Amino acid sequence: MRSPLVIGNWKLNGSKQLVAALLGELQRSLVPYHHQCDVAVAPPCLYLDQAAALLGQEGLIALAAQNVDNHAQGAFTGEISASMLQEFQVTYVIIGHSERRAYHQESNALIAEKFACVKRAGLTPVLCIGETAAQRTEGATQAVCTAQLDAILQQSGISAFQGCVIAYEPLWAIGSGQSATPEQAQAVHQFIRESIAQQDANIAASVRLLYGGSVTAHNAQALYAMPDIDGLLVGGAALQADTFSSIVKQTVS
Ligand code: 13P
């Protein structure tokens, strides 16, 4: 049985004040859903320490990082390693987000190296994959997702997917207000699970597949109702406590 997982990706948003206010409100509003849904927030990494101190050891809300370097240590100015994230109570690490692929030229091969680093540090990768609008129009959605998954398989093998999280985030749905329909998302999620099942049915059955892209309090329930959607990766709607709480609530009711 795959337990639901909702992650709020704050992207390049936040301040000390927002971290304190948002986490304070979420800690209050999410209490009823504790043990029913895994919840994580991904603030900019500079705020992870503050967030970890606020969240304490209660385990109500886990921490996710938005990125990690593909090296363990060394002369890589400006970077942050997986073992550093681990020191700050981080559980999940988002890698391969389309904004990093687009604005930081991250390739499938680089993301595969990051995936391996995250696993080595004992953290859980949240691998983002998905197609552009043009690729969807060309009918290339499956080919794009396959290439993005294959890079990980080649680097780390199928066993690396054990316990990991994959987020399907079609680029045309991110920040556009135009979410994939539940049926569109389900079709790709089913394809992803079946692709993994071809190599290992047990891992395919256990891997959690999140949908991301214009998730709101209005569409979360219908998306989560799909059999292969195990949770949601939320962007803009994660910045408001009541909206994010409402999204979490919809994965447990
Ligand atoms: P939005 O929910 O703002 O569309 O962002 C989705 C996303 O990119 C989450 O990682």
mmCIF file of C-alpha atoms and ligand atoms in Angstrom:
data_model
loop_
_atom_site.group_PDB
_atom_site.id
_atom_site.type_symbol
_atom_site.label_atom_id
_atom_site.label_comp_id
_atom_site.label_asym_id
_atom_site.label_seq_id
_atom_site.Cartn_x
_atom_site.Cartn_y
_atom_site.Cartn_z
ATOM 1 C CA MET A 1 0.000 0.000 0.000
ATOM 2 C CA ARG A 2 1.408 3.359 -1.028
ATOM 3 C CA SER A 3 0.773 6.075 1.538
ATOM 4 C CA PRO A 4 -0.155 9.474 0.101
ATOM 5 C CA LEU A 5 2.544 12.106 -0.142
ATOM 6 C CA VAL A 6 2.059 15.829 -0.710
ATOM 7 C CA ILE A 7 5.104 18.057 -1.172
ATOM 8 C CA GLY A 8 5.003 21.842 -1.327
ATOM 9 C CA ASN A 9 7.749 23.207 -3.564
ATOM 10 C CA TRP A 10 8.215 26.824 -2.538
ATOM 11 C CA LYS A 11 10.660 27.495 -5.386
ATOM 12 C CA LEU A 12 12.370 30.908 -5.098
ATOM 13 C CA ASN A 13 9.905 32.271 -2.578
ATOM 14 C CA GLY A 14 10.168 32.923 1.108
ATOM 15 C CA SER A 15 11.709 34.914 3.909
ATOM 16 C CA LYS A 16 12.395 34.146 7.548
ATOM 17 C CA GLN A 17 9.046 35.678 8.320
ATOM 18 C CA LEU A 18 7.181 33.576 5.761
ATOM 19 C CA VAL A 19 8.867 30.369 6.938
ATOM 20 C CA ALA A 20 7.792 31.027 10.516
ATOM 21 C CA ALA A 21 4.243 32.064 9.611
ATOM 22 C CA LEU A 22 3.551 29.359 7.023
ATOM 23 C CA LEU A 23 5.040 26.483 9.005
ATOM 24 C CA GLY A 24 3.300 27.658 12.163
ATOM 25 C CA GLU A 25 -0.072 27.637 10.430
ATOM 26 C CA LEU A 26 0.579 24.319 8.708
ATOM 27 C CA GLN A 27 1.607 22.663 11.953
ATOM 28 C CA ARG A 28 -1.710 23.634 13.447
ATOM 29 C CA SER A 29 -3.914 22.782 10.487
ATOM 30 C CA LEU A 30 -2.281 19.476 9.536
ATOM 31 C CA VAL A 31 -2.549 17.789 12.928
ATOM 32 C CA PRO A 32 -5.751 15.867 12.009
ATOM 33 C CA TYR A 33 -4.052 14.321 8.973
ATOM 34 C CA HIS A 34 -0.931 13.159 10.767
ATOM 35 C CA HIS A 35 -0.338 9.446 10.062
ATOM 36 C CA GLN A 36 -2.748 9.562 7.113
ATOM 37 C CA CYS A 37 -0.655 11.488 4.637
ATOM 38 C CA ASP A 38 3.069 12.185 4.375
ATOM 39 C CA VAL A 39 3.592 15.922 3.992
ATOM 40 C CA ALA A 40 6.799 17.769 3.133
ATOM 41 C CA VAL A 41 7.782 21.316 2.295
ATOM 42 C CA ALA A 42 10.719 22.398 0.167
ATOM 43 C CA PRO A 43 11.762 25.935 1.113
ATOM 44 C CA PRO A 44 14.866 27.517 -0.434
ATOM 45 C CA CYS A 45 17.819 25.694 1.145
ATOM 46 C CA LEU A 46 18.914 28.740 3.142
ATOM 47 C CA TYR A 47 15.785 28.307 5.264
ATOM 48 C CA LEU A 48 16.104 24.578 5.917
ATOM 49 C CA ASP A 49 17.843 25.149 9.242
ATOM 50 C CA GLN A 50 15.149 27.517 10.459
ATOM 51 C CA ALA A 51 12.453 25.160 9.206
ATOM 52 C CA ALA A 52 14.083 22.148 10.893
ATOM 53 C CA ALA A 53 14.221 24.007 14.207
ATOM 54 C CA LEU A 54 10.564 25.037 13.928
ATOM 55 C CA LEU A 55 9.348 21.594 12.945
ATOM 56 C CA GLY A 56 11.310 19.783 15.650
ATOM 57 C CA GLN A 57 11.115 16.024 15.918
ATOM 58 C CA GLU A 58 7.333 15.705 15.683
ATOM 59 C CA GLY A 59 7.408 14.305 12.177
ATOM 60 C CA LEU A 60 4.247 16.140 11.185
ATOM 61 C CA ILE A 61 5.919 17.849 8.240
ATOM 62 C CA ALA A 62 9.105 16.582 6.612
ATOM 63 C CA LEU A 63 11.645 18.686 4.807
ATOM 64 C CA ALA A 64 12.573 18.491 1.153
ATOM 65 C CA ALA A 65 15.381 20.239 -0.697
ATOM 66 C CA GLN A 66 14.837 21.746 -4.124
ATOM 67 C CA ASN A 67 18.211 20.729 -5.527
ATOM 68 C CA VAL A 68 21.544 19.112 -4.687
ATOM 69 C CA ASP A 69 24.972 18.966 -6.258
ATOM 70 C CA ASN A 70 26.234 15.890 -8.079
ATOM 71 C CA HIS A 71 29.427 15.788 -6.009
ATOM 72 C CA ALA A 72 29.921 14.711 -2.418
ATOM 73 C CA GLN A 73 32.396 17.524 -1.629
ATOM 74 C CA GLY A 74 35.234 19.552 -3.059
ATOM 75 C CA ALA A 75 35.934 22.633 -5.137
ATOM 76 C CA PHE A 76 32.416 23.316 -6.409
ATOM 77 C CA THR A 77 31.692 26.895 -5.394
ATOM 78 C CA GLY A 78 28.096 27.650 -4.581
ATOM 79 C CA GLU A 79 26.943 24.054 -4.353
ATOM 80 C CA ILE A 80 25.353 21.990 -1.575
ATOM 81 C CA SER A 81 25.883 18.261 -1.096
ATOM 82 C CA ALA A 82 23.456 15.531 -0.137
ATOM 83 C CA SER A 83 25.279 14.857 3.150
ATOM 84 C CA MET A 84 24.885 18.553 4.079
ATOM 85 C CA LEU A 85 21.146 18.310 3.439
ATOM 86 C CA GLN A 86 21.048 15.204 5.564
ATOM 87 C CA GLU A 87 22.513 17.179 8.488
ATOM 88 C CA PHE A 88 19.535 19.538 8.309
ATOM 89 C CA GLN A 89 16.798 16.926 8.740
ATOM 90 C CA VAL A 90 16.054 16.768 5.021
ATOM 91 C CA THR A 91 14.159 13.640 3.942
ATOM 92 C CA TYR A 92 13.380 14.253 0.264
ATOM 93 C CA VAL A 93 15.432 15.900 -2.479
ATOM 94 C CA ILE A 94 13.715 17.190 -5.602
ATOM 95 C CA ILE A 95 15.912 16.598 -8.622
ATOM 96 C CA GLY A 96 15.410 17.163 -12.306
ATOM 97 C CA HIS A 97 12.762 19.828 -11.880
ATOM 98 C CA SER A 98 11.955 21.251 -15.305
ATOM 99 C CA GLU A 99 12.963 24.730 -14.134
ATOM 100 C CA ARG A 100 16.446 23.411 -13.385
ATOM 101 C CA ARG A 101 16.543 21.480 -16.642
ATOM 102 C CA ALA A 102 15.534 24.642 -18.535
ATOM 103 C CA TYR A 103 17.314 27.462 -16.686
ATOM 104 C CA HIS A 104 20.403 25.583 -15.519
ATOM 105 C CA GLN A 105 20.838 23.279 -18.497
ATOM 106 C CA GLU A 106 20.616 20.154 -16.353
ATOM 107 C CA SER A 107 20.867 17.074 -18.563
ATOM 108 C CA ASN A 108 19.430 13.624 -17.945
ATOM 109 C CA ALA A 109 22.993 12.400 -17.270
ATOM 110 C CA LEU A 110 23.648 15.088 -14.646
ATOM 111 C CA ILE A 111 20.330 14.380 -12.968
ATOM 112 C CA ALA A 112 21.223 10.672 -12.870
ATOM 113 C CA GLU A 113 24.428 11.576 -10.992
ATOM 114 C CA LYS A 114 22.421 13.673 -8.539
ATOM 115 C CA PHE A 115 19.990 10.801 -8.065
ATOM 116 C CA ALA A 116 22.892 8.504 -7.145
ATOM 117 C CA CYS A 117 24.283 11.069 -4.669
ATOM 118 C CA VAL A 118 20.902 11.417 -2.973
ATOM 119 C CA LYS A 119 20.570 7.656 -2.626
ATOM 120 C CA ARG A 120 24.105 7.300 -1.274
ATOM 121 C CA ALA A 121 23.304 9.847 1.451
ATOM 122 C CA GLY A 122 20.256 7.804 2.478
ATOM 123 C CA LEU A 123 17.802 10.473 1.315
ATOM 124 C CA THR A 124 14.772 10.007 -0.920
ATOM 125 C CA PRO A 125 14.993 11.377 -4.452
ATOM 126 C CA VAL A 126 11.916 13.018 -5.937
ATOM 127 C CA LEU A 127 12.695 12.694 -9.616
ATOM 128 C CA CYS A 128 10.739 15.123 -11.816
ATOM 129 C CA ILE A 129 9.973 14.128 -15.361
ATOM 130 C CA GLY A 130 7.598 15.426 -18.001
ATOM 131 C CA GLU A 131 7.148 16.736 -21.504
ATOM 132 C CA THR A 132 6.726 20.173 -23.073
ATOM 133 C CA ALA A 133 3.537 21.220 -24.841
ATOM 134 C CA ALA A 134 5.228 20.722 -28.213
ATOM 135 C CA GLN A 135 6.399 17.240 -27.284
ATOM 136 C CA ARG A 136 2.871 16.313 -26.214
ATOM 137 C CA THR A 137 1.462 17.614 -29.491
ATOM 138 C CA GLU A 138 4.014 15.497 -31.366
ATOM 139 C CA GLY A 139 2.943 12.438 -29.393
ATOM 140 C CA ALA A 140 6.358 12.214 -27.721
ATOM 141 C CA THR A 141 5.227 12.204 -24.068
ATOM 142 C CA GLN A 142 6.103 8.555 -23.462
ATOM 143 C CA ALA A 143 9.427 8.804 -25.286
ATOM 144 C CA VAL A 144 10.464 11.838 -23.225
ATOM 145 C CA CYS A 145 9.522 10.192 -19.925
ATOM 146 C CA THR A 146 11.265 6.977 -20.964
ATOM 147 C CA ALA A 147 14.504 8.831 -21.756
ATOM 148 C CA GLN A 148 14.353 10.643 -18.417
ATOM 149 C CA LEU A 149 13.823 7.368 -16.532
ATOM 150 C CA ASP A 150 16.383 5.445 -18.598
ATOM 151 C CA ALA A 151 19.154 7.839 -17.601
ATOM 152 C CA ILE A 152 18.623 6.820 -13.967
ATOM 153 C CA LEU A 153 18.369 3.133 -14.831
ATOM 154 C CA GLN A 154 21.626 3.218 -16.763
ATOM 155 C CA GLN A 155 23.474 4.989 -13.956
ATOM 156 C CA SER A 156 22.023 3.233 -10.911
ATOM 157 C CA GLY A 157 19.954 0.220 -12.025
ATOM 158 C CA ILE A 158 16.346 -0.607 -11.240
ATOM 159 C CA SER A 159 17.007 -1.204 -7.532
ATOM 160 C CA ALA A 160 17.694 2.537 -7.126
ATOM 161 C CA PHE A 161 13.987 3.179 -7.644
ATOM 162 C CA GLN A 162 13.164 1.247 -4.479
ATOM 163 C CA GLY A 163 11.565 3.715 -2.069
ATOM 164 C CA CYS A 164 12.048 6.682 -4.371
ATOM 165 C CA VAL A 165 9.440 9.151 -5.574
ATOM 166 C CA ILE A 166 8.781 10.121 -9.181
ATOM 167 C CA ALA A 167 6.866 13.296 -9.973
ATOM 168 C CA TYR A 168 5.197 13.644 -13.351
ATOM 169 C CA GLU A 169 5.153 17.364 -14.058
ATOM 170 C CA PRO A 170 4.165 18.224 -17.621
ATOM 171 C CA LEU A 171 5.850 21.537 -18.407
ATOM 172 C CA TRP A 172 2.727 23.013 -19.982
ATOM 173 C CA ALA A 173 0.875 22.538 -16.703
ATOM 174 C CA ILE A 174 3.446 24.164 -14.416
ATOM 175 C CA GLY A 175 2.422 27.627 -13.285
ATOM 176 C CA SER A 176 0.016 27.887 -16.210
ATOM 177 C CA GLY A 177 -3.253 27.417 -14.357
ATOM 178 C CA GLN A 178 -3.905 24.592 -16.821
ATOM 179 C CA SER A 179 -3.516 21.333 -14.923
ATOM 180 C CA ALA A 180 -3.452 18.035 -16.747
ATOM 181 C CA THR A 181 -6.855 16.405 -16.490
ATOM 182 C CA PRO A 182 -6.991 13.484 -14.066
ATOM 183 C CA GLU A 183 -7.277 11.158 -17.069
ATOM 184 C CA GLN A 184 -4.266 12.691 -18.850
ATOM 185 C CA ALA A 185 -2.172 12.437 -15.703
ATOM 186 C CA GLN A 186 -3.346 8.892 -14.949
ATOM 187 C CA ALA A 187 -2.413 7.735 -18.453
ATOM 188 C CA VAL A 188 1.191 8.900 -18.012
ATOM 189 C CA HIS A 189 1.416 7.633 -14.430
ATOM 190 C CA GLN A 190 0.206 4.219 -15.555
ATOM 191 C CA PHE A 191 2.785 4.247 -18.331
ATOM 192 C CA ILE A 192 5.554 5.124 -15.841
ATOM 193 C CA ARG A 193 4.508 2.364 -13.444
ATOM 194 C CA GLU A 194 4.244 -0.194 -16.234
ATOM 195 C CA SER A 195 7.671 0.799 -17.551
ATOM 196 C CA ILE A 196 9.207 0.158 -14.141
ATOM 197 C CA ALA A 197 7.186 -3.059 -13.746
ATOM 198 C CA GLN A 198 8.806 -4.442 -16.865
ATOM 199 C CA GLN A 199 12.027 -4.530 -14.842
ATOM 200 C CA ASP A 200 10.701 -5.147 -11.332
ATOM 201 C CA ALA A 201 7.033 -5.529 -10.441
ATOM 202 C CA ASN A 202 7.575 -5.113 -6.693
ATOM 203 C CA ILE A 203 9.445 -1.839 -7.065
ATOM 204 C CA ALA A 204 6.822 -0.584 -9.526
ATOM 205 C CA ALA A 205 4.073 -1.360 -7.032
ATOM 206 C CA SER A 206 5.837 0.481 -4.226
ATOM 207 C CA VAL A 207 7.206 3.585 -5.959
ATOM 208 C CA ARG A 208 5.151 6.686 -5.236
ATOM 209 C CA LEU A 209 4.121 8.682 -8.293
ATOM 210 C CA LEU A 210 3.195 12.317 -7.678
ATOM 211 C CA TYR A 211 1.472 14.639 -10.101
ATOM 212 C CA GLY A 212 2.555 18.272 -10.300
ATOM 213 C CA GLY A 213 1.385 21.204 -12.402
ATOM 214 C CA SER A 214 -1.236 23.783 -11.382
ATOM 215 C CA VAL A 215 -2.558 21.666 -8.516
ATOM 216 C CA THR A 216 -5.132 23.620 -6.521
ATOM 217 C CA ALA A 217 -7.644 22.970 -3.780
ATOM 218 C CA HIS A 218 -10.186 22.570 -6.586
ATOM 219 C CA ASN A 219 -8.546 19.821 -8.623
ATOM 220 C CA ALA A 220 -6.514 17.923 -5.998
ATOM 221 C CA GLN A 221 -9.237 15.458 -5.080
ATOM 222 C CA ALA A 222 -10.017 14.419 -8.650
ATOM 223 C CA LEU A 223 -6.314 14.002 -9.450
ATOM 224 C CA TYR A 224 -5.588 11.992 -6.321
ATOM 225 C CA ALA A 225 -8.599 9.750 -7.013
ATOM 226 C CA MET A 226 -6.737 8.238 -9.962
ATOM 227 C CA PRO A 227 -5.291 4.787 -9.198
ATOM 228 C CA ASP A 228 -1.695 5.593 -10.124
ATOM 229 C CA ILE A 229 -1.563 9.073 -8.591
ATOM 230 C CA ASP A 230 -0.116 8.609 -5.109
ATOM 231 C CA GLY A 231 0.243 12.240 -4.199
ATOM 232 C CA LEU A 232 0.888 15.750 -5.410
ATOM 233 C CA LEU A 233 3.838 18.090 -5.922
ATOM 234 C CA VAL A 234 2.416 21.545 -5.380
ATOM 235 C CA GLY A 235 4.001 24.846 -6.431
ATOM 236 C CA GLY A 236 2.144 28.137 -6.129
ATOM 237 C CA ALA A 237 -0.688 26.716 -4.026
ATOM 238 C CA ALA A 238 1.829 25.568 -1.406
ATOM 239 C CA LEU A 239 2.534 29.153 -0.373
ATOM 240 C CA GLN A 240 -0.826 29.605 1.321
ATOM 241 C CA ALA A 241 -1.414 27.547 4.444
ATOM 242 C CA ASP A 242 -5.162 27.142 4.028
ATOM 243 C CA THR A 243 -4.874 26.094 0.373
ATOM 244 C CA PHE A 244 -2.025 23.662 1.021
ATOM 245 C CA SER A 245 -3.851 22.158 4.024
ATOM 246 C CA SER A 246 -6.964 21.769 1.930
ATOM 247 C CA ILE A 247 -4.948 19.907 -0.718
ATOM 248 C CA VAL A 248 -3.519 17.576 1.930
ATOM 249 C CA LYS A 249 -6.998 16.999 3.323
ATOM 250 C CA GLN A 250 -8.203 15.901 -0.092
ATOM 251 C CA THR A 251 -5.722 13.069 -0.220
ATOM 252 C CA VAL A 252 -7.051 11.534 2.970
ATOM 253 C CA SER A 253 -10.805 11.947 2.560
HETATM 254 P P1 13P B 1 2.609 24.998 -9.846
HETATM 255 O O1 13P B 1 1.819 24.188 -8.851
HETATM 256 O O2 13P B 1 2.804 26.420 -9.422
HETATM 257 O O3 13P B 1 2.085 24.835 -11.228
HETATM 258 O O4 13P B 1 4.095 24.364 -9.850
HETATM 259 C C1 13P B 1 4.247 22.996 -9.969
HETATM 260 C C2 13P B 1 5.650 22.648 -9.722
HETATM 261 O O5 13P B 1 6.526 22.970 -10.503
HETATM 262 C C3 13P B 1 5.957 21.926 -8.477
HETATM 263 O O6 13P B 1 7.266 21.456 -8.464
#
